[in-house]
Coordinates of C-alpha atoms in Angstrom, one line a residue:
X1 CA -208.0 11.5 44.4
X2 CA -204.9 11.3 42.2
X3 CA -205.2 10.5 38.6
X4 CA -201.4 10.0 38.1
X5 CA -199.9 6.6 37.9
X6 CA -197.7 5.4 40.7
X7 CA -194.8 3.0 40.9
X8 CA -197.2 0.7 42.7
X9 CA -199.6 0.7 39.7
X10 CA -196.9 -0.7 37.5
X11 CA -196.0 -3.4 40.1
X12 CA -199.6 -4.5 40.3
X13 CA -199.6 -5.4 36.6
X14 CA -201.5 -2.4 35.3
X15 CA -200.1 -0.9 32.1
X16 CA -198.1 2.2 32.9
X17 CA -199.3 5.3 31.1
X18 CA -196.8 7.7 29.6
X19 CA -195.1 9.7 32.3
X20 CA -194.8 13.4 32.3
X21 CA -191.2 14.6 32.1
X22 CA -189.7 16.2 35.2
X23 CA -189.1 19.7 34.1
X24 CA -187.9 22.8 36.1
X25 CA -191.5 23.9 36.4
X26 CA -192.6 20.5 37.7
X27 CA -189.8 20.4 40.3
X28 CA -190.6 24.0 41.3
X29 CA -194.2 22.9 41.9
X30 CA -193.1 19.9 43.9
X31 CA -190.9 22.2 46.0
X32 CA -193.8 24.5 46.6
X33 CA -195.3 21.7 48.8
X34 CA -195.1 23.1 52.3
X35 CA -193.9 19.7 53.6
X36 CA -190.8 20.0 51.4
X37 CA -189.8 23.7 51.3
X38 CA -192.0 26.0 53.2
X39 CA -192.4 29.5 51.7
X40 CA -190.7 28.8 48.4
X41 CA -191.1 32.0 46.3
X42 CA -193.1 31.8 43.1
X43 CA -190.2 33.4 41.3
X44 CA -187.6 30.9 42.5
X45 CA -184.9 31.2 39.9
X46 CA -183.2 28.1 38.4
X47 CA -179.9 29.1 39.9
X48 CA -181.0 30.6 43.2
X49 CA -179.3 28.8 46.1
X50 CA -181.5 26.1 47.4
X51 CA -181.1 24.4 50.8
X52 CA -183.2 21.3 51.5
X53 CA -183.2 19.7 54.9
X54 CA -183.0 15.9 55.1
X55 CA -186.7 15.5 55.9
X56 CA -187.7 17.8 53.0
X57 CA -185.4 15.8 50.6
X58 CA -186.9 12.5 51.8
X59 CA -190.4 13.8 51.2
X60 CA -189.5 15.2 47.8
X61 CA -188.0 11.9 46.7
X62 CA -191.1 10.1 48.0
X63 CA -193.4 12.3 46.0
X64 CA -191.3 11.9 42.9
X65 CA -191.6 8.1 43.2
X66 CA -195.3 8.3 43.8
X67 CA -196.2 10.7 41.0
X68 CA -193.6 9.8 38.4
X69 CA -192.5 6.3 39.3
X70 CA -188.9 7.4 39.5
X71 CA -187.0 5.7 42.4
X72 CA -183.6 7.3 43.2
X73 CA -181.1 6.7 46.0
X74 CA -178.8 9.7 45.8
X75 CA -175.3 9.5 47.1
X76 CA -173.8 12.0 49.5
X77 CA -172.1 13.6 46.6
X78 CA -175.4 13.9 44.7
X79 CA -177.1 15.4 47.7
X80 CA -174.3 17.9 48.1
X81 CA -175.0 19.0 44.5
X82 CA -178.7 19.8 45.1
X83 CA -177.8 23.4 45.5
X84 CA -180.3 24.9 43.0
X85 CA -183.5 24.2 41.2
X86 CA -181.6 23.6 38.0
X87 CA -179.2 21.0 39.5
X88 CA -182.0 19.2 41.3
X89 CA -184.0 19.1 38.1
X90 CA -181.0 17.8 36.1
X91 CA -180.5 15.0 38.6
X92 CA -184.2 14.0 38.6
X93 CA -184.5 14.3 34.8
X94 CA -181.5 12.1 34.3
X95 CA -182.9 9.5 36.7
X96 CA -186.2 9.6 34.9
X97 CA -184.6 9.3 31.5
X98 CA -182.6 6.2 32.6
X99 CA -185.8 4.6 33.9
X100 CA -187.8 5.5 30.8
X101 CA -185.1 4.1 28.5
X102 CA -185.0 0.9 30.5
X103 CA -181.4 1.3 31.4
X104 CA -180.0 0.8 34.9
X105 CA -180.0 3.7 37.2
X106 CA -176.3 4.5 37.8
X107 CA -177.0 6.6 40.8

């Protein structure tokens, strides 16, 4: 049973609790899900080359939406830039910051 708020909770009129920031460690933990990136090493460096297949990326974005309430629709250019843990985290953190500040998501 999950204790984290989902985007659905906010839509159902429940007050949204403060969301955890998407950090490198958080994204690393999400990538450790065998549905996203099977066999991710514990010591995955921030700049180690990362290759996500399309199904893994879709699942990752779904989990980010469910756990953090961050909905993103990356462009092909964005996806091409998801080449490392650092770059993926930067993208997701920027999307989350835009949502938390109430500004439009420019992606």
